[in-house]
Each structure stands twice: as structure tokens, then as C-alpha cells.
Coordinates of C-alpha atoms in Angstrom, one line a residue:
A15 CA -10.7 -3.2 -18.0
G16 CA -11.5 -1.4 -14.8
A17 CA -15.2 -2.5 -14.7
H18 CA -14.1 -6.1 -15.2
F19 CA -11.5 -5.9 -12.4
V20 CA -14.0 -4.5 -10.0
A21 CA -16.4 -7.3 -10.8
N22 CA -13.6 -9.9 -10.3
G23 CA -13.5 -10.5 -14.0
F24 CA -9.7 -10.7 -13.9
D25 CA -9.3 -12.7 -17.2
A26 CA -11.4 -10.2 -19.1
A27 CA -9.5 -7.2 -17.5
K28 CA -6.2 -8.8 -18.4
S29 CA -7.3 -9.4 -22.0
F30 CA -8.1 -5.7 -22.4
L31 CA -4.8 -4.7 -20.8
A32 CA -2.8 -7.2 -23.0
A33 CA -4.4 -5.5 -26.1
A34 CA -3.4 -2.1 -24.8
L35 CA 0.1 -3.3 -24.1
K36 CA 0.4 -4.4 -27.8
L37 CA -0.3 -0.8 -28.8
D38 CA 2.3 0.6 -26.4
A39 CA 4.6 -2.0 -24.7
H40 CA 6.1 0.7 -22.4
D41 CA 3.0 2.4 -21.0
D42 CA 3.5 2.5 -17.2
E43 CA -0.3 2.7 -16.5
T44 CA -0.9 -0.5 -18.5
L45 CA 2.0 -2.3 -16.9
R46 CA 0.9 -1.1 -13.4
N47 CA -2.6 -2.4 -14.0
L48 CA -1.4 -5.7 -15.4
A49 CA 0.7 -6.1 -12.3
V50 CA -2.3 -5.5 -10.0
V51 CA -4.6 -7.9 -12.0
T52 CA -1.9 -10.5 -12.2
K53 CA -1.3 -10.3 -8.4
A54 CA -5.1 -10.6 -7.9
Q55 CA -4.9 -13.8 -9.9
G56 CA -2.3 -15.1 -7.5
D57 CA 0.9 -14.8 -9.6
A58 CA 3.1 -12.5 -7.6
N59 CA 6.3 -13.3 -9.6
K60 CA 4.7 -12.4 -13.0
A61 CA 3.2 -9.3 -11.3
L62 CA 6.7 -8.2 -10.3
Q63 CA 7.9 -8.7 -13.8
F64 CA 5.3 -6.3 -15.1
A65 CA 6.3 -3.8 -12.4
A66 CA 10.0 -4.2 -13.3
A67 CA 9.2 -3.3 -16.9
M68 CA 7.8 0.1 -15.8
R69 CA 10.0 3.1 -16.6
T70 CA 9.2 4.7 -13.3
T71 CA 9.5 2.9 -10.0
D72 CA 6.2 2.8 -8.1
F73 CA 6.9 2.1 -4.4
V74 CA 3.2 1.8 -3.5
L75 CA 2.8 -0.8 -6.2
L76 CA 5.9 -2.7 -5.0
Q77 CA 4.5 -2.7 -1.5
L78 CA 1.2 -4.1 -2.7
L79 CA 3.0 -6.8 -4.7
K80 CA 5.3 -8.0 -1.9
G81 CA 2.5 -8.0 0.7

């Protein structure tokens, strides 16, 4: 997913992350990365939903999402 993200292949990155989320719906790393990809695609509200699902609050992520 990371290589796709760096190459601006956001749909492909999101596809890999969605598959990972199916394996573990509570994985903070996957949720964090989905939030970042979703924000890069321009959907800040959905990105915040992914961030809100995380077990641990990430203030750096929240700053990125609200900016």
C-alpha cells in the first residue's frame, strides 16, 4: 500500500488497506493509513471517521486531518 500511496495510486493503496481492515477491523495502523489516504483523496469527513475508530488517539493525525 505504501508504494502505491507514494506514487499517488490512492485507489490501489486504499484497496490493500481495506483488505487488511477485513482481517483486523481494529488495527490502529491500518485505520491511520486509511485516514491519511482518504484525506489525500479529498474526503476529510470519512478520514476523520477512520481516525475516530482508532483505539488510541493520534493528535498528529488529527492535526493533519483538520488542516
